[in-house]
CSV table of C-alpha atoms in Angstrom, one decimal:
chain,number,residue,atom,x,y,z
A,461,UNK,CA,-21.6,2.6,2.7
A,462,UNK,CA,-20.6,2.3,-1.0
A,463,UNK,CA,-17.3,4.0,-2.0
A,464,UNK,CA,-16.7,4.3,-5.6
A,465,UNK,CA,-13.1,4.7,-7.0
A,466,UNK,CA,-13.4,6.7,-10.2
A,467,UNK,CA,-10.4,6.2,-12.6
A,468,UNK,CA,-12.0,8.6,-15.4
A,469,UNK,CA,-9.9,6.7,-17.9
A,470,UNK,CA,-9.3,3.1,-19.3
A,471,UNK,CA,-5.5,3.6,-18.8
A,472,UNK,CA,-4.3,0.7,-16.5
A,473,UNK,CA,-2.4,1.6,-13.5
A,474,UNK,CA,-0.6,-1.0,-11.4
A,475,UNK,CA,0.0,1.2,-8.6
A,476,UNK,CA,-3.8,2.1,-8.5
A,477,UNK,CA,-4.6,-1.6,-8.7
A,478,UNK,CA,-2.3,-2.4,-5.7
A,479,UNK,CA,-4.0,0.5,-3.7
A,480,UNK,CA,-7.4,-0.6,-4.4
A,481,UNK,CA,-6.4,-4.0,-3.2
A,482,UNK,CA,-5.3,-2.5,0.1
A,483,UNK,CA,-8.5,-0.8,0.5
A,484,UNK,CA,-10.7,-4.2,0.0
A,485,UNK,CA,-8.3,-6.0,2.4
A,486,UNK,CA,-8.3,-3.5,5.3
A,487,UNK,CA,-11.6,-1.8,5.1
A,488,UNK,CA,-14.4,-2.8,7.8
A,489,UNK,CA,-17.1,-5.0,6.6
A,490,UNK,CA,-19.7,-2.3,6.4
A,491,UNK,CA,-17.7,-0.5,3.4
A,492,UNK,CA,-18.2,-1.8,-0.2
A,493,UNK,CA,-16.2,-0.7,-3.1
A,494,UNK,CA,-16.7,-0.3,-6.9
A,495,UNK,CA,-14.1,0.7,-9.2
A,496,UNK,CA,-15.5,2.4,-12.5
A,497,UNK,CA,-14.3,4.5,-15.3
A,498,UNK,CA,-17.3,6.9,-14.8
A,499,UNK,CA,-19.0,7.9,-11.4
A,500,UNK,CA,-21.4,5.1,-10.0
A,501,UNK,CA,-24.7,6.7,-9.2
A,502,UNK,CA,-25.2,4.3,-6.5
A,503,UNK,CA,-22.2,5.6,-4.6
A,504,UNK,CA,-22.2,7.3,-1.3
A,505,UNK,CA,-18.7,8.6,-1.6
A,506,UNK,CA,-16.8,9.2,-4.8
A,507,UNK,CA,-13.1,9.0,-4.8
A,508,UNK,CA,-11.3,10.3,-7.8
A,509,UNK,CA,-7.7,9.6,-8.7
A,510,UNK,CA,-7.6,11.6,-12.2
A,511,UNK,CA,-9.9,14.4,-11.2
A,512,UNK,CA,-8.5,16.6,-14.2
A,513,UNK,CA,-10.2,14.3,-16.7
A,514,UNK,CA,-13.8,15.1,-15.3
A,515,UNK,CA,-15.7,18.0,-16.3
A,516,UNK,CA,-17.5,18.2,-12.9
A,517,UNK,CA,-17.1,16.4,-9.6
A,518,UNK,CA,-20.5,15.2,-7.8
A,519,UNK,CA,-21.3,15.9,-4.0
A,520,UNK,CA,-19.4,13.9,-1.5
A,521,UNK,CA,-16.3,13.7,-3.5
A,522,UNK,CA,-12.8,13.1,-2.5
A,523,UNK,CA,-9.7,13.5,-4.8
A,524,UNK,CA,-6.2,12.4,-4.2
A,525,UNK,CA,-3.1,14.3,-5.5
A,526,UNK,CA,-0.8,11.4,-6.7
A,527,UNK,CA,1.8,13.6,-8.4
A,528,UNK,CA,4.1,16.5,-7.7
A,529,UNK,CA,2.3,19.8,-8.2
A,530,UNK,CA,5.6,21.4,-9.3
A,531,UNK,CA,6.0,18.9,-12.3
A,532,UNK,CA,6.2,20.9,-15.5
A,533,UNK,CA,4.8,18.1,-17.6
A,534,UNK,CA,1.8,19.6,-19.7
A,535,UNK,CA,-0.3,16.7,-18.9
A,536,UNK,CA,-0.1,17.6,-15.1
A,537,UNK,CA,-0.7,21.4,-15.6
A,538,UNK,CA,-2.1,22.6,-12.2
A,539,UNK,CA,-4.8,24.7,-14.1
A,540,UNK,CA,-6.4,21.4,-15.3
A,541,UNK,CA,-6.8,20.2,-11.7
A,542,UNK,CA,-7.7,23.5,-10.0
A,543,UNK,CA,-11.3,23.4,-10.8
A,544,UNK,CA,-11.8,19.8,-9.6
A,545,UNK,CA,-9.9,20.3,-6.5
A,546,UNK,CA,-12.0,23.4,-5.6
A,547,UNK,CA,-15.3,21.4,-6.3
A,548,UNK,CA,-14.1,18.4,-4.2
A,549,UNK,CA,-15.6,17.9,-0.5
A,550,UNK,CA,-12.0,17.0,0.3
A,551,UNK,CA,-8.5,16.7,-1.3
A,552,UNK,CA,-6.0,14.2,0.1
A,553,UNK,CA,-2.4,15.0,-0.4
A,554,UNK,CA,0.5,12.5,0.0
A,555,UNK,CA,2.7,15.0,1.6
A,556,UNK,CA,2.8,18.4,3.2
A,557,UNK,CA,4.5,20.2,0.3
A,558,UNK,CA,1.4,19.5,-1.7
A,559,UNK,CA,-0.9,20.7,0.9
A,560,UNK,CA,1.2,24.0,1.2
A,561,UNK,CA,0.9,24.4,-2.5
A,562,UNK,CA,-2.8,23.9,-2.5
A,563,UNK,CA,-3.3,26.3,0.3
A,564,UNK,CA,-1.6,29.1,-1.9
A,565,UNK,CA,-4.1,28.4,-4.6
A,566,UNK,CA,-7.1,28.5,-2.4
A,567,UNK,CA,-7.7,24.8,-1.9
A,568,UNK,CA,-8.3,24.8,1.7
A,569,UNK,CA,-10.1,21.6,2.6
A,570,UNK,CA,-7.2,19.3,2.6
A,571,UNK,CA,-5.7,16.4,4.7
A,572,UNK,CA,-2.2,14.6,4.3
A,573,UNK,CA,-2.4,10.9,4.1
A,574,UNK,CA,0.8,9.3,2.7
A,575,UNK,CA,1.2,6.0,1.3
A,576,UNK,CA,2.0,3.2,3.5
A,577,UNK,CA,3.9,-0.1,3.5
A,578,UNK,CA,2.7,-3.8,3.1
A,579,UNK,CA,3.7,-5.2,6.6
A,580,UNK,CA,2.7,-8.6,5.3
A,581,UNK,CA,5.7,-8.6,3.0
A,582,UNK,CA,8.3,-5.9,4.5
A,583,UNK,CA,9.8,-5.7,7.9
A,584,UNK,CA,12.9,-4.6,9.8
A,585,UNK,CA,16.0,-6.2,8.5
A,586,UNK,CA,18.6,-7.5,10.8
A,587,UNK,CA,21.8,-6.2,9.2
A,588,UNK,CA,23.1,-4.7,5.9
A,589,UNK,CA,25.3,-6.3,3.2
A,590,UNK,CA,28.3,-4.3,4.5
A,591,UNK,CA,28.0,-5.7,8.1
A,592,UNK,CA,27.6,-9.2,6.6
A,593,UNK,CA,31.2,-8.6,5.2
A,594,UNK,CA,30.4,-7.4,1.7
A,595,UNK,CA,33.3,-5.7,0.4
A,596,UNK,CA,31.5,-2.8,-1.2
A,597,UNK,CA,28.6,-0.3,-0.1
A,598,UNK,CA,25.5,-1.3,-1.9
A,599,UNK,CA,23.2,1.2,-3.3
A,600,UNK,CA,19.7,0.4,-4.2
A,601,UNK,CA,17.7,2.0,-7.0
A,602,UNK,CA,13.9,0.6,-7.0
A,603,UNK,CA,12.0,2.5,-9.7
A,604,UNK,CA,10.9,2.1,-13.4
A,605,UNK,CA,13.1,3.8,-16.0
A,606,UNK,CA,11.0,6.6,-17.7
A,607,UNK,CA,11.9,8.3,-21.0
A,608,UNK,CA,10.9,11.6,-19.3
A,609,UNK,CA,13.7,11.0,-17.0
A,610,UNK,CA,12.2,12.7,-13.9
A,611,UNK,CA,13.5,9.8,-11.7
A,612,UNK,CA,16.8,11.9,-11.9
A,613,UNK,CA,18.6,9.8,-14.7
A,614,UNK,CA,20.7,12.7,-15.8
A,615,UNK,CA,22.0,13.6,-12.4
A,616,UNK,CA,22.5,9.9,-11.6
A,617,UNK,CA,24.7,9.6,-14.9
A,618,UNK,CA,27.0,12.3,-13.6
A,619,UNK,CA,26.9,11.3,-10.1
A,620,UNK,CA,28.4,7.7,-10.6
A,621,UNK,CA,31.3,9.3,-12.4
A,622,UNK,CA,32.3,11.0,-9.1
A,623,UNK,CA,32.1,7.7,-7.2
A,624,UNK,CA,34.5,4.8,-7.0
A,625,UNK,CA,33.3,1.4,-8.4
A,626,UNK,CA,36.0,-0.2,-6.2
A,627,UNK,CA,33.8,0.9,-3.2
A,628,UNK,CA,30.4,1.0,-4.4
A,629,UNK,CA,27.9,-1.4,-6.3
A,630,UNK,CA,24.4,-1.4,-7.2
A,631,UNK,CA,21.1,-3.3,-7.2
A,632,UNK,CA,18.5,-2.2,-9.6
A,633,UNK,CA,14.7,-3.1,-9.4
A,634,UNK,CA,12.2,-1.9,-12.0
A,635,UNK,CA,11.2,-2.0,-15.6
A,636,UNK,CA,13.7,-0.9,-18.3
A,637,UNK,CA,16.5,-0.6,-15.7
A,638,UNK,CA,18.7,-2.6,-18.1
A,639,UNK,CA,19.3,0.8,-19.5
A,640,UNK,CA,20.9,2.1,-16.3
A,641,UNK,CA,22.5,-1.3,-15.6
A,642,UNK,CA,24.5,-1.0,-18.9
A,643,UNK,CA,25.8,2.6,-18.1
A,644,UNK,CA,26.9,1.5,-14.6
A,645,UNK,CA,28.5,-1.3,-16.1
A,646,UNK,CA,30.5,0.7,-18.6
A,647,UNK,CA,31.9,2.6,-15.8
A,648,UNK,CA,33.0,-0.5,-13.9
A,649,UNK,CA,30.3,-1.1,-11.4
A,650,UNK,CA,29.1,-4.3,-10.4
A,651,UNK,CA,25.3,-4.5,-10.7
A,652,UNK,CA,22.7,-6.9,-10.1
A,653,UNK,CA,19.3,-6.3,-12.0
A,654,UNK,CA,15.8,-7.3,-11.3
A,655,UNK,CA,13.4,-5.8,-14.1
A,656,UNK,CA,10.5,-7.7,-13.0
A,657,UNK,CA,10.8,-8.7,-9.2
A,658,UNK,CA,7.5,-10.3,-7.7
A,659,UNK,CA,6.5,-7.9,-4.7
A,660,UNK,CA,6.7,-11.0,-2.3
A,661,UNK,CA,10.6,-10.6,-2.9
A,662,UNK,CA,10.9,-7.0,-2.0
A,663,UNK,CA,12.1,-7.9,1.3
A,664,UNK,CA,15.0,-9.9,-0.2
A,665,UNK,CA,15.9,-6.9,-2.2
A,666,UNK,CA,16.1,-4.5,0.5
A,667,UNK,CA,18.1,-7.0,2.5
A,668,UNK,CA,20.6,-6.8,-0.3
A,669,UNK,CA,21.3,-3.1,-0.2
A,670,UNK,CA,22.9,-0.7,2.3
A,671,UNK,CA,21.2,2.6,1.2
A,672,UNK,CA,18.2,3.3,-1.0
A,673,UNK,CA,19.1,5.9,-3.6
A,674,UNK,CA,16.3,8.0,-4.8
A,675,UNK,CA,17.2,10.8,-7.4
A,676,UNK,CA,14.0,12.0,-8.6
A,677,UNK,CA,13.3,15.6,-9.7
A,678,UNK,CA,9.5,15.2,-9.1
A,679,UNK,CA,7.5,12.8,-7.0
A,680,UNK,CA,4.3,12.6,-5.2
A,681,UNK,CA,5.5,9.7,-3.1
A,682,UNK,CA,7.6,7.6,-4.1
A,683,UNK,CA,6.4,4.1,-2.9
A,684,UNK,CA,10.1,3.2,-2.3
A,685,UNK,CA,10.6,5.6,0.5
A,686,UNK,CA,8.2,3.9,3.0
A,687,UNK,CA,9.2,0.6,1.9
A,688,UNK,CA,12.9,1.6,2.7
A,689,UNK,CA,12.0,3.2,6.2
A,690,UNK,CA,9.9,-0.1,6.9
A,691,UNK,CA,13.0,-2.1,6.5
A,692,UNK,CA,15.4,0.3,8.3
A,693,UNK,CA,17.3,0.9,5.2
A,694,UNK,CA,19.0,4.5,5.2
A,695,UNK,CA,17.8,6.7,2.4
A,696,UNK,CA,19.8,9.1,0.0
A,697,UNK,CA,17.2,11.1,-1.6
A,698,UNK,CA,16.3,14.7,-3.2
A,699,UNK,CA,14.1,16.5,-0.9
A,700,UNK,CA,10.9,15.7,-2.7
A,701,UNK,CA,7.5,14.0,-2.1
A,702,UNK,CA,7.6,12.2,1.2
A,703,UNK,CA,11.1,12.7,1.9
A,704,UNK,CA,11.0,16.2,3.8
A,705,UNK,CA,8.1,14.9,5.8
A,706,UNK,CA,9.8,11.7,7.1
A,707,UNK,CA,13.4,12.1,6.9
A,708,UNK,CA,16.2,14.3,8.6
A,709,UNK,CA,19.4,15.1,6.5
A,710,UNK,CA,22.6,13.7,8.2
A,711,UNK,CA,20.4,11.9,10.8
A,712,UNK,CA,18.9,9.1,9.1
A,713,UNK,CA,19.4,10.0,5.4
A,714,UNK,CA,21.2,12.2,3.2
A,715,UNK,CA,19.5,15.0,1.1
A,716,UNK,CA,20.8,15.2,-2.4
A,717,UNK,CA,21.3,18.6,-3.8
A,718,UNK,CA,21.2,17.4,-7.5
A,719,UNK,CA,24.8,18.7,-7.8
A,720,UNK,CA,26.7,15.7,-8.3
A,721,UNK,CA,30.0,17.4,-7.3
A,722,UNK,CA,28.6,18.6,-4.0
A,723,UNK,CA,26.7,15.4,-3.3
A,724,UNK,CA,29.4,12.8,-4.3
A,725,UNK,CA,31.9,13.5,-1.5
A,726,UNK,CA,29.2,13.0,1.1
A,727,UNK,CA,28.2,9.7,-0.5
A,728,UNK,CA,31.7,8.8,-0.6
A,729,UNK,CA,32.1,9.1,3.2
A,730,UNK,CA,29.4,6.2,3.5
A,731,UNK,CA,31.9,3.7,2.0
A,732,UNK,CA,33.5,4.0,5.3
A,733,UNK,CA,31.6,2.1,8.1
A,734,UNK,CA,33.6,4.0,10.9
A,735,UNK,CA,33.0,7.4,9.4
A,736,UNK,CA,30.7,9.6,11.8
A,737,UNK,CA,28.3,10.4,9.0
A,738,UNK,CA,27.8,6.7,8.2
A,739,UNK,CA,27.6,5.8,11.9
A,740,UNK,CA,25.0,8.7,12.6
A,741,UNK,CA,22.8,7.8,9.5
A,742,UNK,CA,22.8,4.1,10.2
A,743,UNK,CA,22.0,4.6,13.8
A,744,UNK,CA,19.1,7.1,12.9
A,745,UNK,CA,17.7,4.9,10.3
A,746,UNK,CA,17.1,2.3,12.9
A,747,UNK,CA,14.0,4.4,14.2
A,748,UNK,CA,12.5,5.1,10.6
A,749,UNK,CA,9.9,2.2,10.9
A,750,UNK,CA,8.3,4.2,13.8
A,751,UNK,CA,7.4,7.0,11.6
A,752,UNK,CA,6.0,5.3,8.5
A,753,UNK,CA,2.3,4.0,8.4
A,754,UNK,CA,1.3,0.6,7.3
A,755,UNK,CA,-1.6,0.3,4.6
A,756,UNK,CA,-3.8,-0.8,7.5
A,757,UNK,CA,-3.1,2.6,8.9
A,758,UNK,CA,-3.6,4.5,5.7
A,759,UNK,CA,-7.0,2.7,4.7
A,760,UNK,CA,-8.2,3.4,8.4
A,761,UNK,CA,-7.8,7.2,7.8
A,762,UNK,CA,-9.3,7.1,4.5
A,763,UNK,CA,-12.2,5.5,6.1
A,764,UNK,CA,-12.7,8.1,8.7
A,765,UNK,CA,-12.6,10.7,6.0
A,766,UNK,CA,-15.3,8.8,4.1
A,767,UNK,CA,-17.5,8.6,7.3
A,768,UNK,CA,-17.1,12.4,8.0
A,769,UNK,CA,-18.1,13.3,4.7
A,770,UNK,CA,-21.0,11.0,4.5
A,771,UNK,CA,-22.2,12.3,8.0
A,772,UNK,CA,-21.8,15.9,6.8
A,773,UNK,CA,-18.9,16.6,9.2
A,774,UNK,CA,-16.6,17.6,6.3
């Protein structure tokens, strides 16, 4: 069976390229893939990743929703996507929030398949920096800096003014995070910055933090949530994307309200290893890896979907 990943644009995406590599690596031998800008007429199944750039989807098409459907960016206006989602044989959502939204819009042939983690690179860590005697609680921000600031840059800038640099420090991983590093340093925080970190070293990055801090206003994922879960790293996150599907506030994570004055006191409690909130979250996070799929699991679910469409069962 030939599966055609259709990009609909010449724009290069490192995220898409990584995903396609997982499909090649983890699919059974009877499945073959082509990656093209326009639909390949030889294909048995078409998998669209930017369906809003198409004027029509052929039969036996799958479309994945990679973005937050509430994102107000004009480029992501839902009306550009609606006709294509309605044409698709099946729409794959990354999280249940997307699925609920599409149902309200009459798009009913949906399945939730989240992103996974690479278990050849990531594994549960034995302990956190604080438990190894590090004298500050280390927060990690693992994402690229975007000018559109949807990763929560404004909120983060206010939040860190309500935290104590004597009790917290930061590890930053991602392109253009020098901007964030300089702002944090001006406030007295110690910062370790890795703007270009090879993925094979990401385990070491998670080993270096006590908590992942994810401040995004809008997210389809993000990828760093399943990564943190796989390494048993507790997460401080806005309740967007994957977060509500996998995490429980006060049990294995903290949900951020995007009000820095309300969130800071709870985060400050995490600087005390004996605080009841810290103990609860650290203990709850120890089971996170049980809930998150590997990329092998994710590809298997897609393969089952492809087969069901090809056989007329969807």
